[in-house]
Amino acid sequence: MFPKNTGHRHAEQAVTIHQPTPLAPYPAAPIVPVQPAGVPAVTSIVLPDGRVITGYAIDPGQPEPVTAKPVVSRAAVNIALGGIGFGAVCGGLVLLTTFIAALAALVQQLIILAAVIFGGWIAVQVLTTCRGRGATTVNIRKAVIKRNHFHG
């Protein structure tokens, strides 16, 4: 495209056109038949009736080894183990509460035993003290109270 005429005189520039230069043909490399690593070789088989069959020899694929499935699923085993653990904990808690109840009963029996022994000791002390020192005998007579007046 030519520039617009803006009213000024411009020196005209020479336009150079470049033609592409064709490249020399690249020499073709000799083609050597190479068997790719993943593709088996072509083989031919002659049948008993004389026909020839040509094709790829494919090794039969080895089936994947069958992994033995467990008889019981892992989830079931985990649930069972959790139940056994819970049962063991509950049994321990039952034993703990039984132990606490037995300990409380033992403490109660010890308190009662101490009260009986201490009460007996006090009774023995009181009774032996009164008789040993020449006790005073008090005869209690029948008192008659008549009209708020004591007659003794």
PDB file of C-alpha atoms in Angstrom:
ATOM      1  CA  MET A   1       0.000   0.000   0.000  1.00  0.00           C
ATOM      2  CA  PHE A   2       1.089   3.464  -0.670  1.00  0.00           C
ATOM      3  CA  PRO A   3       1.091   6.099   2.033  1.00  0.00           C
ATOM      4  CA  LYS A   4      -1.664   8.647   1.932  1.00  0.00           C
ATOM      5  CA  ASN A   5      -0.945  11.948   0.337  1.00  0.00           C
ATOM      6  CA  THR A   6      -0.834  14.400   3.197  1.00  0.00           C
ATOM      7  CA  GLY A   7       0.091  17.350   1.101  1.00  0.00           C
ATOM      8  CA  HIS A   8       3.804  17.060   1.642  1.00  0.00           C
ATOM      9  CA  ARG A   9       6.137  15.848  -0.889  1.00  0.00           C
ATOM     10  CA  HIS A  10       7.857  12.671   0.110  1.00  0.00           C
ATOM     11  CA  ALA A  11      10.694  11.144  -1.635  1.00  0.00           C
ATOM     12  CA  GLU A  12       9.455   8.058  -3.302  1.00  0.00           C
ATOM     13  CA  GLN A  13      11.062   4.924  -2.039  1.00  0.00           C
ATOM     14  CA  ALA A  14      12.000   2.029  -4.236  1.00  0.00           C
ATOM     15  CA  VAL A  15      10.007  -1.134  -3.513  1.00  0.00           C
ATOM     16  CA  THR A  16      12.037  -4.316  -3.421  1.00  0.00           C
ATOM     17  CA  ILE A  17      10.268  -7.615  -3.963  1.00  0.00           C
ATOM     18  CA  HIS A  18      11.870 -10.776  -2.608  1.00  0.00           C
ATOM     19  CA  GLN A  19      11.160 -14.060  -4.279  1.00  0.00           C
ATOM     20  CA  PRO A  20      11.544 -17.219  -2.156  1.00  0.00           C
ATOM     21  CA  THR A  21      14.498 -19.361  -3.043  1.00  0.00           C
ATOM     22  CA  PRO A  22      13.615 -23.016  -3.473  1.00  0.00           C
ATOM     23  CA  LEU A  23      15.561 -25.382  -1.239  1.00  0.00           C
ATOM     24  CA  ALA A  24      17.539 -28.197  -2.694  1.00  0.00           C
ATOM     25  CA  PRO A  25      15.758 -31.491  -2.203  1.00  0.00           C
ATOM     26  CA  TYR A  26      16.984 -33.382   0.821  1.00  0.00           C
ATOM     27  CA  PRO A  27      18.552 -36.694  -0.148  1.00  0.00           C
ATOM     28  CA  ALA A  28      16.325 -39.533   0.960  1.00  0.00           C
ATOM     29  CA  ALA A  29      17.826 -41.875   3.509  1.00  0.00           C
ATOM     30  CA  PRO A  30      17.896 -45.516   2.598  1.00  0.00           C
ATOM     31  CA  ILE A  31      14.908 -47.308   4.086  1.00  0.00           C
ATOM     32  CA  VAL A  32      15.943 -50.197   6.260  1.00  0.00           C
ATOM     33  CA  PRO A  33      13.165 -52.436   7.473  1.00  0.00           C
ATOM     34  CA  VAL A  34      13.277 -52.301  11.235  1.00  0.00           C
ATOM     35  CA  GLN A  35      10.916 -54.334  13.337  1.00  0.00           C
ATOM     36  CA  PRO A  36       9.402 -52.119  16.013  1.00  0.00           C
ATOM     37  CA  ALA A  37       9.799 -53.375  19.537  1.00  0.00           C
ATOM     38  CA  GLY A  38       6.093 -53.742  20.235  1.00  0.00           C
ATOM     39  CA  VAL A  39       5.027 -55.372  16.962  1.00  0.00           C
ATOM     40  CA  PRO A  40       5.720 -59.085  16.514  1.00  0.00           C
ATOM     41  CA  ALA A  41       7.308 -60.469  13.367  1.00  0.00           C
ATOM     42  CA  VAL A  42       5.192 -61.658  10.458  1.00  0.00           C
ATOM     43  CA  THR A  43       5.035 -65.423  10.162  1.00  0.00           C
ATOM     44  CA  SER A  44       3.595 -67.793   7.608  1.00  0.00           C
ATOM     45  CA  ILE A  45       1.937 -71.113   8.314  1.00  0.00           C
ATOM     46  CA  VAL A  46       1.339 -73.812   5.699  1.00  0.00           C
ATOM     47  CA  LEU A  47      -1.855 -75.737   6.343  1.00  0.00           C
ATOM     48  CA  PRO A  48      -2.130 -79.472   5.551  1.00  0.00           C
ATOM     49  CA  ASP A  49      -4.280 -78.760   2.479  1.00  0.00           C
ATOM     50  CA  GLY A  50      -1.530 -76.508   1.031  1.00  0.00           C
ATOM     51  CA  ARG A  51      -2.920 -73.101   1.882  1.00  0.00           C
ATOM     52  CA  VAL A  52      -0.510 -70.543   3.346  1.00  0.00           C
ATOM     53  CA  ILE A  53      -1.647 -68.209   6.091  1.00  0.00           C
ATOM     54  CA  THR A  54       0.488 -65.170   6.843  1.00  0.00           C
ATOM     55  CA  GLY A  55       0.044 -63.046   9.931  1.00  0.00           C
ATOM     56  CA  TYR A  56       1.431 -61.858  13.182  1.00  0.00           C
ATOM     57  CA  ALA A  57       2.363 -64.378  15.798  1.00  0.00           C
ATOM     58  CA  ILE A  58       0.905 -63.108  19.043  1.00  0.00           C
ATOM     59  CA  ASP A  59       1.918 -64.614  22.330  1.00  0.00           C
ATOM     60  CA  PRO A  60      -1.100 -65.510  24.368  1.00  0.00           C
ATOM     61  CA  GLY A  61      -1.424 -63.013  27.174  1.00  0.00           C
ATOM     62  CA  GLN A  62      -0.822 -64.306  30.638  1.00  0.00           C
ATOM     63  CA  PRO A  63      -3.905 -63.876  32.763  1.00  0.00           C
ATOM     64  CA  GLU A  64      -3.427 -61.826  35.872  1.00  0.00           C
ATOM     65  CA  PRO A  65      -2.942 -63.956  38.923  1.00  0.00           C
ATOM     66  CA  VAL A  66      -6.187 -64.306  40.782  1.00  0.00           C
ATOM     67  CA  THR A  67      -5.872 -62.882  44.233  1.00  0.00           C
ATOM     68  CA  ALA A  68      -7.710 -64.930  46.783  1.00  0.00           C
ATOM     69  CA  LYS A  69     -10.531 -62.892  48.235  1.00  0.00           C
ATOM     70  CA  PRO A  70     -10.811 -63.135  51.981  1.00  0.00           C
ATOM     71  CA  VAL A  71     -13.829 -65.012  53.222  1.00  0.00           C
ATOM     72  CA  VAL A  72     -14.805 -62.069  55.427  1.00  0.00           C
ATOM     73  CA  SER A  73     -14.513 -58.443  54.402  1.00  0.00           C
ATOM     74  CA  ARG A  74     -12.098 -56.119  56.178  1.00  0.00           C
ATOM     75  CA  ALA A  75     -14.932 -53.900  57.355  1.00  0.00           C
ATOM     76  CA  ALA A  76     -16.609 -56.829  59.075  1.00  0.00           C
ATOM     77  CA  VAL A  77     -13.345 -57.785  60.775  1.00  0.00           C
ATOM     78  CA  ASN A  78     -12.821 -54.199  61.961  1.00  0.00           C
ATOM     79  CA  ILE A  79     -16.363 -54.009  63.325  1.00  0.00           C
ATOM     80  CA  ALA A  80     -15.910 -57.328  65.130  1.00  0.00           C
ATOM     81  CA  LEU A  81     -12.609 -56.250  66.655  1.00  0.00           C
ATOM     82  CA  GLY A  82     -14.179 -52.974  67.760  1.00  0.00           C
ATOM     83  CA  GLY A  83     -17.012 -54.888  69.422  1.00  0.00           C
ATOM     84  CA  ILE A  84     -14.568 -57.168  71.230  1.00  0.00           C
ATOM     85  CA  GLY A  85     -12.601 -54.155  72.463  1.00  0.00           C
ATOM     86  CA  PHE A  86     -15.780 -52.418  73.596  1.00  0.00           C
ATOM     87  CA  GLY A  87     -16.869 -55.560  75.428  1.00  0.00           C
ATOM     88  CA  ALA A  88     -13.501 -55.789  77.167  1.00  0.00           C
ATOM     89  CA  VAL A  89     -13.738 -52.164  78.262  1.00  0.00           C
ATOM     90  CA  CYS A  90     -17.299 -52.623  79.507  1.00  0.00           C
ATOM     91  CA  GLY A  91     -16.253 -55.717  81.456  1.00  0.00           C
ATOM     92  CA  GLY A  92     -13.470 -53.706  83.050  1.00  0.00           C
ATOM     93  CA  LEU A  93     -15.912 -50.945  83.955  1.00  0.00           C
ATOM     94  CA  VAL A  94     -18.267 -53.485  85.538  1.00  0.00           C
ATOM     95  CA  LEU A  95     -15.379 -54.882  87.563  1.00  0.00           C
ATOM     96  CA  LEU A  96     -14.372 -51.363  88.570  1.00  0.00           C
ATOM     97  CA  THR A  97     -17.857 -50.495  89.808  1.00  0.00           C
ATOM     98  CA  THR A  98     -18.038 -53.839  91.646  1.00  0.00           C
ATOM     99  CA  PHE A  99     -14.698 -53.096  93.288  1.00  0.00           C
ATOM    100  CA  ILE A 100     -15.863 -49.630  94.364  1.00  0.00           C
ATOM    101  CA  ALA A 101     -19.089 -51.063  95.835  1.00  0.00           C
ATOM    102  CA  ALA A 102     -17.133 -53.738  97.737  1.00  0.00           C
ATOM    103  CA  LEU A 103     -14.711 -51.129  99.043  1.00  0.00           C
ATOM    104  CA  ALA A 104     -17.614 -48.958 100.238  1.00  0.00           C
ATOM    105  CA  ALA A 105     -19.186 -51.958 102.019  1.00  0.00           C
ATOM    106  CA  LEU A 106     -15.832 -52.732 103.694  1.00  0.00           C
ATOM    107  CA  VAL A 107     -15.483 -49.154 104.936  1.00  0.00           C
ATOM    108  CA  GLN A 108     -19.053 -49.272 106.285  1.00  0.00           C
ATOM    109  CA  GLN A 109     -18.369 -52.548 108.129  1.00  0.00           C
ATOM    110  CA  LEU A 110     -15.160 -51.115 109.604  1.00  0.00           C
ATOM    111  CA  ILE A 111     -17.020 -48.035 110.878  1.00  0.00           C
ATOM    112  CA  ILE A 112     -19.706 -50.234 112.486  1.00  0.00           C
ATOM    113  CA  LEU A 113     -17.037 -52.468 114.043  1.00  0.00           C
ATOM    114  CA  ALA A 114     -15.196 -49.444 115.443  1.00  0.00           C
ATOM    115  CA  ALA A 115     -18.453 -48.082 116.909  1.00  0.00           C
ATOM    116  CA  VAL A 116     -19.248 -51.420 118.562  1.00  0.00           C
ATOM    117  CA  ILE A 117     -15.733 -51.785 119.985  1.00  0.00           C
ATOM    118  CA  PHE A 118     -15.581 -48.174 121.162  1.00  0.00           C
ATOM    119  CA  GLY A 119     -19.078 -48.381 122.659  1.00  0.00           C
ATOM    120  CA  GLY A 120     -18.195 -51.592 124.481  1.00  0.00           C
ATOM    121  CA  TRP A 121     -15.008 -50.054 125.815  1.00  0.00           C
ATOM    122  CA  ILE A 122     -16.925 -47.047 127.138  1.00  0.00           C
ATOM    123  CA  ALA A 123     -19.530 -49.342 128.741  1.00  0.00           C
ATOM    124  CA  VAL A 124     -16.799 -51.369 130.441  1.00  0.00           C
ATOM    125  CA  GLN A 125     -15.128 -48.182 131.701  1.00  0.00           C
ATOM    126  CA  VAL A 126     -18.375 -46.799 133.135  1.00  0.00           C
ATOM    127  CA  LEU A 127     -19.457 -50.026 134.794  1.00  0.00           C
ATOM    128  CA  THR A 128     -16.072 -50.823 136.335  1.00  0.00           C
ATOM    129  CA  THR A 129     -15.633 -47.287 137.649  1.00  0.00           C
ATOM    130  CA  CYS A 130     -18.965 -47.253 139.508  1.00  0.00           C
ATOM    131  CA  ARG A 131     -18.467 -50.574 141.304  1.00  0.00           C
ATOM    132  CA  GLY A 132     -14.795 -50.219 142.149  1.00  0.00           C
ATOM    133  CA  ARG A 133     -14.880 -47.034 144.322  1.00  0.00           C
ATOM    134  CA  GLY A 134     -17.692 -47.709 146.674  1.00  0.00           C
ATOM    135  CA  ALA A 135     -20.663 -46.664 144.715  1.00  0.00           C
ATOM    136  CA  THR A 136     -23.498 -44.670 146.171  1.00  0.00           C
ATOM    137  CA  THR A 137     -26.772 -46.436 146.106  1.00  0.00           C
ATOM    138  CA  VAL A 138     -29.804 -44.275 145.481  1.00  0.00           C
ATOM    139  CA  ASN A 139     -33.190 -45.682 146.362  1.00  0.00           C
ATOM    140  CA  ILE A 140     -35.905 -44.179 144.296  1.00  0.00           C
ATOM    141  CA  ARG A 141     -39.271 -44.130 146.052  1.00  0.00           C
ATOM    142  CA  LYS A 142     -42.552 -43.748 144.534  1.00  0.00           C
ATOM    143  CA  ALA A 143     -43.271 -40.048 144.547  1.00  0.00           C
ATOM    144  CA  VAL A 144     -46.790 -38.793 144.509  1.00  0.00           C
ATOM    145  CA  ILE A 145     -47.664 -35.512 142.904  1.00  0.00           C
ATOM    146  CA  LYS A 146     -51.063 -34.158 143.902  1.00  0.00           C
ATOM    147  CA  ARG A 147     -52.331 -30.861 142.713  1.00  0.00           C
ATOM    148  CA  ASN A 148     -48.935 -29.570 141.678  1.00  0.00           C
ATOM    149  CA  HIS A 149     -47.480 -30.337 145.093  1.00  0.00           C
ATOM    150  CA  PHE A 150     -44.720 -32.903 145.558  1.00  0.00           C
ATOM    151  CA  HIS A 151     -45.126 -35.391 148.380  1.00  0.00           C
ATOM    152  CA  GLY A 152     -42.012 -37.414 148.785  1.00  0.00           C
TER     153      GLY A 152
END
